[in-house]
PDB file of C-alpha atoms and ligand atoms in Angstrom:
ATOM      1  CA  UNK A 615     -19.793 -22.141  -2.711  1.00  0.00           C
ATOM      2  CA  UNK A 616     -18.595 -18.639  -1.837  1.00  0.00           C
ATOM      3  CA  UNK A 617     -18.387 -16.385  -4.864  1.00  0.00           C
ATOM      4  CA  UNK A 618     -15.521 -13.905  -4.884  1.00  0.00           C
ATOM      5  CA  UNK A 619     -17.890 -10.943  -5.129  1.00  0.00           C
ATOM      6  CA  UNK A 620     -19.535 -11.950  -1.858  1.00  0.00           C
ATOM      7  CA  UNK A 621     -16.266 -11.765   0.120  1.00  0.00           C
ATOM      8  CA  UNK A 622     -16.275  -8.417   1.944  1.00  0.00           C
ATOM      9  CA  UNK A 623     -13.435  -5.995   1.260  1.00  0.00           C
ATOM     10  CA  UNK A 624     -12.383  -2.929   3.224  1.00  0.00           C
ATOM     11  CA  UNK A 625     -10.254  -0.649   1.065  1.00  0.00           C
ATOM     12  CA  UNK A 626      -7.792   1.632   2.836  1.00  0.00           C
ATOM     13  CA  UNK A 627      -6.260   4.159   0.470  1.00  0.00           C
ATOM     14  CA  UNK A 628      -4.192   7.260   1.087  1.00  0.00           C
ATOM     15  CA  UNK A 629      -0.776   8.869   0.657  1.00  0.00           C
ATOM     16  CA  UNK A 630       2.450   7.456   2.088  1.00  0.00           C
ATOM     17  CA  UNK A 631       2.824   8.123   5.794  1.00  0.00           C
ATOM     18  CA  UNK A 632      -0.920   8.423   6.387  1.00  0.00           C
ATOM     19  CA  UNK A 633      -0.610   5.417   8.702  1.00  0.00           C
ATOM     20  CA  UNK A 634      -2.342   3.022   6.309  1.00  0.00           C
ATOM     21  CA  UNK A 635       0.033   0.110   6.862  1.00  0.00           C
ATOM     22  CA  UNK A 636      -0.230   0.159  10.649  1.00  0.00           C
ATOM     23  CA  UNK A 637      -3.974   0.774  10.614  1.00  0.00           C
ATOM     24  CA  UNK A 638      -4.603  -1.909   7.966  1.00  0.00           C
ATOM     25  CA  UNK A 639      -2.669  -4.513   9.962  1.00  0.00           C
ATOM     26  CA  UNK A 640      -4.501  -3.681  13.198  1.00  0.00           C
ATOM     27  CA  UNK A 641      -7.931  -3.639  11.532  1.00  0.00           C
ATOM     28  CA  UNK A 642      -7.268  -6.928   9.666  1.00  0.00           C
ATOM     29  CA  UNK A 643      -6.205  -8.579  12.946  1.00  0.00           C
ATOM     30  CA  UNK A 644      -9.312  -7.313  14.741  1.00  0.00           C
ATOM     31  CA  UNK A 645     -11.631  -8.512  11.966  1.00  0.00           C
ATOM     32  CA  UNK A 646      -9.720 -11.765  11.373  1.00  0.00           C
ATOM     33  CA  UNK A 647      -9.474 -10.866   7.669  1.00  0.00           C
ATOM     34  CA  UNK A 648      -6.648 -11.275   5.152  1.00  0.00           C
ATOM     35  CA  UNK A 649      -4.529  -8.311   4.235  1.00  0.00           C
ATOM     36  CA  UNK A 650      -3.170  -7.020   0.937  1.00  0.00           C
ATOM     37  CA  UNK A 651      -0.230  -4.602   1.109  1.00  0.00           C
ATOM     38  CA  UNK A 652      -0.350  -3.483  -2.525  1.00  0.00           C
ATOM     39  CA  UNK A 653       2.501  -1.016  -1.997  1.00  0.00           C
ATOM     40  CA  UNK A 654       4.772  -3.978  -1.205  1.00  0.00           C
ATOM     41  CA  UNK A 655       3.826  -5.473  -4.588  1.00  0.00           C
ATOM     42  CA  UNK A 656       4.872  -2.286  -6.433  1.00  0.00           C
ATOM     43  CA  UNK A 657       7.996  -2.083  -4.302  1.00  0.00           C
ATOM     44  CA  UNK A 658       8.911  -5.727  -5.043  1.00  0.00           C
ATOM     45  CA  UNK A 659       8.525  -5.085  -8.781  1.00  0.00           C
ATOM     46  CA  UNK A 660      10.628  -1.899  -8.551  1.00  0.00           C
ATOM     47  CA  UNK A 661      13.280  -3.876  -6.705  1.00  0.00           C
ATOM     48  CA  UNK A 662      13.281  -6.762  -9.225  1.00  0.00           C
ATOM     49  CA  UNK A 663      13.581  -4.289 -12.106  1.00  0.00           C
ATOM     50  CA  UNK A 664      16.645  -2.703 -10.469  1.00  0.00           C
ATOM     51  CA  UNK A 665      18.217  -6.040  -9.543  1.00  0.00           C
ATOM     52  CA  UNK A 666      17.776  -7.441 -13.054  1.00  0.00           C
ATOM     53  CA  UNK A 667      19.078  -4.361 -14.811  1.00  0.00           C
ATOM     54  CA  UNK A 668      15.776  -3.763 -16.643  1.00  0.00           C
ATOM     55  CA  UNK A 669      15.296  -0.221 -17.993  1.00  0.00           C
ATOM     56  CA  UNK A 670      12.599   1.200 -15.633  1.00  0.00           C
ATOM     57  CA  UNK A 671      11.209   3.360 -18.451  1.00  0.00           C
ATOM     58  CA  UNK A 672      10.699   0.357 -20.771  1.00  0.00           C
ATOM     59  CA  UNK A 673       7.018  -0.212 -19.911  1.00  0.00           C
ATOM     60  CA  UNK A 674       6.695  -3.555 -21.715  1.00  0.00           C
ATOM     61  CA  UNK A 675       9.827  -5.009 -20.130  1.00  0.00           C
ATOM     62  CA  UNK A 676       8.763  -3.839 -16.659  1.00  0.00           C
ATOM     63  CA  UNK A 677       5.239  -5.213 -17.194  1.00  0.00           C
ATOM     64  CA  UNK A 678       6.676  -8.591 -18.246  1.00  0.00           C
ATOM     65  CA  UNK A 679       8.804  -8.621 -15.101  1.00  0.00           C
ATOM     66  CA  UNK A 680       5.739  -7.702 -12.990  1.00  0.00           C
ATOM     67  CA  UNK A 681       3.555 -10.391 -14.561  1.00  0.00           C
ATOM     68  CA  UNK A 682       6.174 -13.094 -14.079  1.00  0.00           C
ATOM     69  CA  UNK A 683       7.228 -12.232 -10.531  1.00  0.00           C
ATOM     70  CA  UNK A 684       5.768 -14.536  -7.843  1.00  0.00           C
ATOM     71  CA  UNK A 685       5.069 -12.242  -4.882  1.00  0.00           C
ATOM     72  CA  UNK A 686       3.992 -13.849  -1.624  1.00  0.00           C
ATOM     73  CA  UNK A 687       3.583 -12.682   1.946  1.00  0.00           C
ATOM     74  CA  UNK A 688       4.541 -14.817   4.911  1.00  0.00           C
ATOM     75  CA  UNK A 689       3.600 -14.265   8.532  1.00  0.00           C
ATOM     76  CA  UNK A 690       6.773 -15.015  10.525  1.00  0.00           C
ATOM     77  CA  UNK A 691       4.527 -16.321  13.315  1.00  0.00           C
ATOM     78  CA  UNK A 692       6.461 -14.507  16.047  1.00  0.00           C
ATOM     79  CA  UNK A 693       4.523 -11.248  15.922  1.00  0.00           C
ATOM     80  CA  UNK A 694       7.232  -9.707  13.716  1.00  0.00           C
ATOM     81  CA  UNK A 695       6.767  -7.941  10.378  1.00  0.00           C
ATOM     82  CA  UNK A 696       5.152  -9.864   7.507  1.00  0.00           C
ATOM     83  CA  UNK A 697       7.900 -11.100   5.197  1.00  0.00           C
ATOM     84  CA  UNK A 698       7.678 -10.287   1.493  1.00  0.00           C
ATOM     85  CA  UNK A 699       9.048 -12.902  -0.913  1.00  0.00           C
ATOM     86  CA  UNK A 700       9.733 -12.266  -4.600  1.00  0.00           C
ATOM     87  CA  UNK A 701      10.438 -15.444  -6.570  1.00  0.00           C
ATOM     88  CA  UNK A 702      11.243 -17.068  -3.236  1.00  0.00           C
ATOM     89  CA  UNK A 703      13.815 -14.466  -2.114  1.00  0.00           C
ATOM     90  CA  UNK A 704      13.108 -12.451   1.045  1.00  0.00           C
ATOM     91  CA  UNK A 705      13.057  -8.791  -0.080  1.00  0.00           C
ATOM     92  CA  UNK A 706      11.307  -7.391   3.025  1.00  0.00           C
ATOM     93  CA  UNK A 707      14.131  -5.101   4.115  1.00  0.00           C
ATOM     94  CA  UNK A 708      15.386  -4.238   0.640  1.00  0.00           C
ATOM     95  CA  UNK A 709      12.004  -2.863  -0.470  1.00  0.00           C
ATOM     96  CA  UNK A 710      11.560  -0.570   2.566  1.00  0.00           C
ATOM     97  CA  UNK A 711      14.301   1.921   1.701  1.00  0.00           C
ATOM     98  CA  UNK A 712      13.512   5.411   0.405  1.00  0.00           C
ATOM     99  CA  UNK A 713      15.173   4.484  -2.901  1.00  0.00           C
ATOM    100  CA  UNK A 714      12.889   1.446  -3.256  1.00  0.00           C
ATOM    101  CA  UNK A 715       9.870   3.669  -2.573  1.00  0.00           C
ATOM    102  CA  UNK A 716      10.952   6.046  -5.324  1.00  0.00           C
ATOM    103  CA  UNK A 717      11.554   3.122  -7.728  1.00  0.00           C
ATOM    104  CA  UNK A 718       8.087   1.744  -6.906  1.00  0.00           C
ATOM    105  CA  UNK A 719       6.461   5.104  -7.515  1.00  0.00           C
ATOM    106  CA  UNK A 720       8.189   5.436 -10.914  1.00  0.00           C
ATOM    107  CA  UNK A 721       7.153   2.011 -12.257  1.00  0.00           C
ATOM    108  CA  UNK A 722       3.661   2.412 -10.715  1.00  0.00           C
ATOM    109  CA  UNK A 723       3.048   5.301 -13.119  1.00  0.00           C
ATOM    110  CA  UNK A 724       3.217   2.902 -16.107  1.00  0.00           C
ATOM    111  CA  UNK A 725      -0.296   1.742 -17.172  1.00  0.00           C
ATOM    112  CA  UNK A 726       1.062  -1.568 -18.552  1.00  0.00           C
ATOM    113  CA  UNK A 727       2.564  -2.381 -15.159  1.00  0.00           C
ATOM    114  CA  UNK A 728      -0.618  -1.564 -13.236  1.00  0.00           C
ATOM    115  CA  UNK A 729      -2.581  -3.767 -15.629  1.00  0.00           C
ATOM    116  CA  UNK A 730      -0.125  -6.645 -15.190  1.00  0.00           C
ATOM    117  CA  UNK A 731      -0.671  -6.524 -11.430  1.00  0.00           C
ATOM    118  CA  UNK A 732      -4.491  -6.467 -11.317  1.00  0.00           C
ATOM    119  CA  UNK A 733      -5.076 -10.238 -11.143  1.00  0.00           C
ATOM    120  CA  UNK A 734      -2.373 -10.722  -8.516  1.00  0.00           C
ATOM    121  CA  UNK A 735      -4.203  -8.235  -6.292  1.00  0.00           C
ATOM    122  CA  UNK A 736      -7.699  -9.642  -6.942  1.00  0.00           C
ATOM    123  CA  UNK A 737      -6.431 -13.080  -5.841  1.00  0.00           C
ATOM    124  CA  UNK A 738      -6.137 -11.806  -2.263  1.00  0.00           C
ATOM    125  CA  UNK A 739      -9.925 -11.568  -1.991  1.00  0.00           C
ATOM    126  CA  UNK A 740     -10.609 -14.725  -0.009  1.00  0.00           C
ATOM    127  CA  UNK A 741     -13.054 -15.554   2.810  1.00  0.00           C
ATOM    128  CA  UNK A 742     -13.702 -14.385   5.427  1.00  0.00           C
ATOM    129  CA  UNK A 743     -12.680 -10.931   4.142  1.00  0.00           C
ATOM    130  CA  UNK A 744      -9.881  -8.663   2.955  1.00  0.00           C
ATOM    131  CA  UNK A 745      -8.360  -5.391   4.114  1.00  0.00           C
ATOM    132  CA  UNK A 746      -6.693  -3.892   1.026  1.00  0.00           C
ATOM    133  CA  UNK A 747      -4.088  -1.182   1.618  1.00  0.00           C
ATOM    134  CA  UNK A 748      -2.943   1.025  -1.253  1.00  0.00           C
ATOM    135  CA  UNK A 749      -3.681   3.975  -3.501  1.00  0.00           C
ATOM    136  CA  UNK A 750      -6.328   2.697  -5.902  1.00  0.00           C
ATOM    137  CA  UNK A 751      -7.954  -0.121  -3.936  1.00  0.00           C
ATOM    138  CA  UNK A 752     -11.337   1.611  -3.725  1.00  0.00           C
ATOM    139  CA  UNK A 753     -11.228   3.292  -7.141  1.00  0.00           C
ATOM    140  CA  UNK A 754      -9.739   0.664  -9.483  1.00  0.00           C
ATOM    141  CA  UNK A 755      -9.015  -2.757  -7.971  1.00  0.00           C
ATOM    142  CA  UNK A 756     -12.072  -3.294  -5.734  1.00  0.00           C
ATOM    143  CA  UNK A 757     -14.608  -0.686  -6.919  1.00  0.00           C
ATOM    144  CA  UNK A 758     -17.419  -2.905  -5.572  1.00  0.00           C
ATOM    145  CA  UNK A 759     -15.953  -3.057  -2.043  1.00  0.00           C
ATOM    146  CA  UNK A 760     -18.682  -2.484   0.540  1.00  0.00           C
ATOM    147  CA  UNK A 761     -16.328  -0.567   2.869  1.00  0.00           C
ATOM    148  CA  UNK A 762     -14.004   2.195   1.700  1.00  0.00           C
ATOM    149  CA  UNK A 763     -11.811   4.485   3.761  1.00  0.00           C
ATOM    150  CA  UNK A 764      -9.357   7.153   2.583  1.00  0.00           C
ATOM    151  CA  UNK A 765      -6.780   8.156   5.198  1.00  0.00           C
ATOM    152  CA  UNK A 766      -5.012  11.495   5.084  1.00  0.00           C
ATOM    153  CA  UNK A 767      -2.623  13.413   7.342  1.00  0.00           C
ATOM    154  CA  UNK A 768      -0.699  16.639   6.846  1.00  0.00           C
ATOM    155  CA  UNK A 769       2.577  16.278   4.878  1.00  0.00           C
ATOM    156  CA  UNK A 770       4.492  17.636   7.896  1.00  0.00           C
ATOM    157  CA  UNK A 771       3.078  14.970  10.181  1.00  0.00           C
ATOM    158  CA  UNK A 772       3.644  12.209   7.650  1.00  0.00           C
ATOM    159  CA  UNK A 773       7.286  13.288   7.270  1.00  0.00           C
ATOM    160  CA  UNK A 774       7.662  13.303  11.047  1.00  0.00           C
ATOM    161  CA  UNK A 775       6.235   9.754  11.351  1.00  0.00           C
ATOM    162  CA  UNK A 776       8.556   8.500   8.624  1.00  0.00           C
ATOM    163  CA  UNK A 777      11.502  10.270  10.276  1.00  0.00           C
ATOM    164  CA  UNK A 778      10.844   8.472  13.562  1.00  0.00           C
ATOM    165  CA  UNK A 779      10.463   5.092  11.812  1.00  0.00           C
ATOM    166  CA  UNK A 780      13.715   5.435   9.893  1.00  0.00           C
ATOM    167  CA  UNK A 781      15.646   6.834  12.877  1.00  0.00           C
ATOM    168  CA  UNK A 782      14.438   3.868  14.951  1.00  0.00           C
ATOM    169  CA  UNK A 783      15.993   1.636  12.297  1.00  0.00           C
ATOM    170  CA  UNK A 784      19.261   3.543  12.738  1.00  0.00           C
ATOM    171  CA  UNK A 785      19.112   5.223   9.328  1.00  0.00           C
ATOM    172  CA  UNK A 786      20.705   8.608   8.795  1.00  0.00           C
ATOM    173  CA  UNK A 787      17.959  10.870   7.405  1.00  0.00           C
ATOM    174  CA  UNK A 788      16.855  14.489   7.796  1.00  0.00           C
ATOM    175  CA  UNK A 789      13.312  15.678   8.353  1.00  0.00           C
ATOM    176  CA  UNK A 790      13.632  18.298   5.605  1.00  0.00           C
ATOM    177  CA  UNK A 791      14.703  15.753   2.978  1.00  0.00           C
ATOM    178  CA  UNK A 792      11.865  13.390   3.960  1.00  0.00           C
ATOM    179  CA  UNK A 793       9.288  16.175   3.730  1.00  0.00           C
ATOM    180  CA  UNK A 794      10.644  17.055   0.297  1.00  0.00           C
ATOM    181  CA  UNK A 795      10.485  13.369  -0.812  1.00  0.00           C
ATOM    182  CA  UNK A 796       6.914  13.000   0.466  1.00  0.00           C
ATOM    183  CA  UNK A 797       5.751  16.139  -1.315  1.00  0.00           C
ATOM    184  CA  UNK A 798       7.364  14.991  -4.568  1.00  0.00           C
ATOM    185  CA  UNK A 799       5.857  11.495  -4.289  1.00  0.00           C
ATOM    186  CA  UNK A 800       2.385  12.899  -3.447  1.00  0.00           C
ATOM    187  CA  UNK A 801       2.518  15.137  -6.494  1.00  0.00           C
ATOM    188  CA  UNK A 802       3.604  12.260  -8.747  1.00  0.00           C
ATOM    189  CA  UNK A 803       1.002   9.841  -7.352  1.00  0.00           C
ATOM    190  CA  UNK A 804      -1.811  12.414  -7.609  1.00  0.00           C
ATOM    191  CA  UNK A 805      -0.981  13.692 -11.088  1.00  0.00           C
ATOM    192  CA  UNK A 806      -0.326  10.447 -12.966  1.00  0.00           C
ATOM    193  CA  UNK A 807      -2.842   9.728 -15.698  1.00  0.00           C
ATOM    194  CA  UNK A 808      -3.511   6.144 -14.641  1.00  0.00           C
ATOM    195  CA  UNK A 809      -5.076   5.434 -11.221  1.00  0.00           C
ATOM    196  CA  UNK A 810      -4.181   8.806  -9.667  1.00  0.00           C
ATOM    197  CA  UNK A 811      -4.325   8.964  -5.880  1.00  0.00           C
ATOM    198  CA  UNK A 812      -7.789  10.237  -4.962  1.00  0.00           C
ATOM    199  CA  UNK A 813     -10.595   9.050  -2.681  1.00  0.00           C
ATOM    200  CA  UNK A 814     -13.326   6.912  -4.253  1.00  0.00           C
ATOM    201  CA  UNK A 815     -16.596   8.853  -4.501  1.00  0.00           C
ATOM    202  CA  UNK A 816     -18.097   6.507  -1.882  1.00  0.00           C
ATOM    203  CA  UNK A 817     -15.102   6.482   0.509  1.00  0.00           C
ATOM    204  CA  UNK A 818     -15.174   7.803   4.076  1.00  0.00           C
ATOM    205  CA  UNK A 819     -12.300  10.306   4.333  1.00  0.00           C
ATOM    206  CA  UNK A 820     -10.525  10.280   7.722  1.00  0.00           C
ATOM    207  CA  UNK A 821      -7.876  12.860   8.620  1.00  0.00           C
ATOM    208  CA  UNK A 822      -5.449  11.220  11.055  1.00  0.00           C
ATOM    209  CA  UNK A 823      -3.349  14.335  11.821  1.00  0.00           C
ATOM    210  CA  UNK A 824      -2.756  14.410  15.580  1.00  0.00           C
ATOM    211  CA  UNK A 825      -4.773  11.224  16.152  1.00  0.00           C
ATOM    212  CA  UNK A 826      -3.369   8.281  18.110  1.00  0.00           C
ATOM    213  CA  UNK A 827      -3.387   4.922  16.286  1.00  0.00           C
ATOM    214  CA  UNK A 828      -6.071   3.244  18.486  1.00  0.00           C
ATOM    215  CA  UNK A 829      -8.471   6.122  17.786  1.00  0.00           C
ATOM    216  CA  UNK A 830      -8.000   5.753  14.024  1.00  0.00           C
ATOM    217  CA  UNK A 831      -8.411   1.963  14.235  1.00  0.00           C
ATOM    218  CA  UNK A 832     -11.699   2.490  16.102  1.00  0.00           C
ATOM    219  CA  UNK A 833     -12.958   4.939  13.474  1.00  0.00           C
ATOM    220  CA  UNK A 834     -12.109   2.525  10.643  1.00  0.00           C
ATOM    221  CA  UNK A 835     -13.743  -0.420  12.438  1.00  0.00           C
ATOM    222  CA  UNK A 836     -16.836   1.730  12.930  1.00  0.00           C
ATOM    223  CA  UNK A 837     -17.129   2.055   9.132  1.00  0.00           C
ATOM    224  CA  UNK A 838     -17.360  -1.763   8.888  1.00  0.00           C
ATOM    225  CA  UNK A 839     -19.577  -2.288  11.901  1.00  0.00           C
ATOM    226  CA  UNK A 840     -21.983   0.537  11.085  1.00  0.00           C
ATOM    227  CA  UNK A 841     -22.981  -1.170   7.829  1.00  0.00           C
TER     228      UNK A 841
HETATM  229  O1  C5P B1965       2.387   2.256   0.110  1.00  0.00           O
HETATM  230  P1  C5P B1965       3.840   2.287  -0.296  1.00  0.00           P
HETATM  231  O2  C5P B1965       4.561   3.521   0.145  1.00  0.00           O
HETATM  232  O3  C5P B1965       4.555   1.040   0.110  1.00  0.00           O
HETATM  233  O4  C5P B1965       3.821   2.286  -1.900  1.00  0.00           O
HETATM  234  C1  C5P B1965       4.985   2.534  -2.648  1.00  0.00           C
HETATM  235  C2  C5P B1965       4.621   3.200  -3.968  1.00  0.00           C
HETATM  236  O5  C5P B1965       3.878   2.276  -4.775  1.00  0.00           O
HETATM  237  C3  C5P B1965       3.706   4.413  -3.828  1.00  0.00           C
HETATM  238  O6  C5P B1965       4.411   5.625  -3.713  1.00  0.00           O
HETATM  239  C4  C5P B1965       2.902   4.406  -5.107  1.00  0.00           C
HETATM  240  O7  C5P B1965       3.566   5.118  -6.111  1.00  0.00           O
HETATM  241  C5  C5P B1965       2.873   2.946  -5.514  1.00  0.00           C
HETATM  242  N1  C5P B1965       1.581   2.324  -5.258  1.00  0.00           N
HETATM  243  C6  C5P B1965       0.591   2.468  -6.211  1.00  0.00           C
HETATM  244  N2  C5P B1965      -0.606   1.843  -6.052  1.00  0.00           N
HETATM  245  C7  C5P B1965      -0.863   1.109  -4.963  1.00  0.00           C
HETATM  246  C8  C5P B1965       0.123   0.973  -3.949  1.00  0.00           C
HETATM  247  C9  C5P B1965       1.340   1.605  -4.128  1.00  0.00           C
HETATM  248  O8  C5P B1965       0.797   3.144  -7.202  1.00  0.00           O
HETATM  249  N3  C5P B1965      -2.032   0.493  -4.854  1.00  0.00           N
END
């Protein structure tokens, strides 16, 4: 029988806009491994808290909501985006807004909430392997992962990438406001007392500024294949 600890994990951590989501998807497809988008889990909880009128500063109430929420991912099978379901409802689009990102970041700073979500994340570790995308995958959730990468990119470039994504979706945003949002979120994610955003001591740090996606995918795959 396969023990959980023997299932290989590649952790991909880094700030928002570092390209983690795109890179994680591509690397998971190339390796034929499962994928955990932990940001989507925090976003789904932030969304449920808002929708249910729960006070987002009431740590126990938010943690209860997090523990009870059934979050699943479904591949639409047509090459489209993975769908995110919370208690059966499709929240994929609702959790991708800037407001949902800010709500996720706020509830993610609560230790009780992070604790309530640990087992849900560990459950994604299934054969033949897992690519785990997030902030604390290599430091807190999968500290024993054999492969760890931390992706960075300049704040200006991350804002630019986000700007293009949102414009492509027809959303009315400005580059300056996105840069401001990203800087605020970075500061909050890096300074929180629980699971602050930082590379694991044994992570390979890759700066993706100015790098095309295929080049970054190749560098991440090299971390796995070199071992
Ligand atoms: O990666 P994404 O932008 O979807 O994550 C949304 C928010 O969820 C982040 O800004 C961060 O505050 C929080 N998060 C976290 N730990 C993770 C993943 C996301 O705190 N592992």
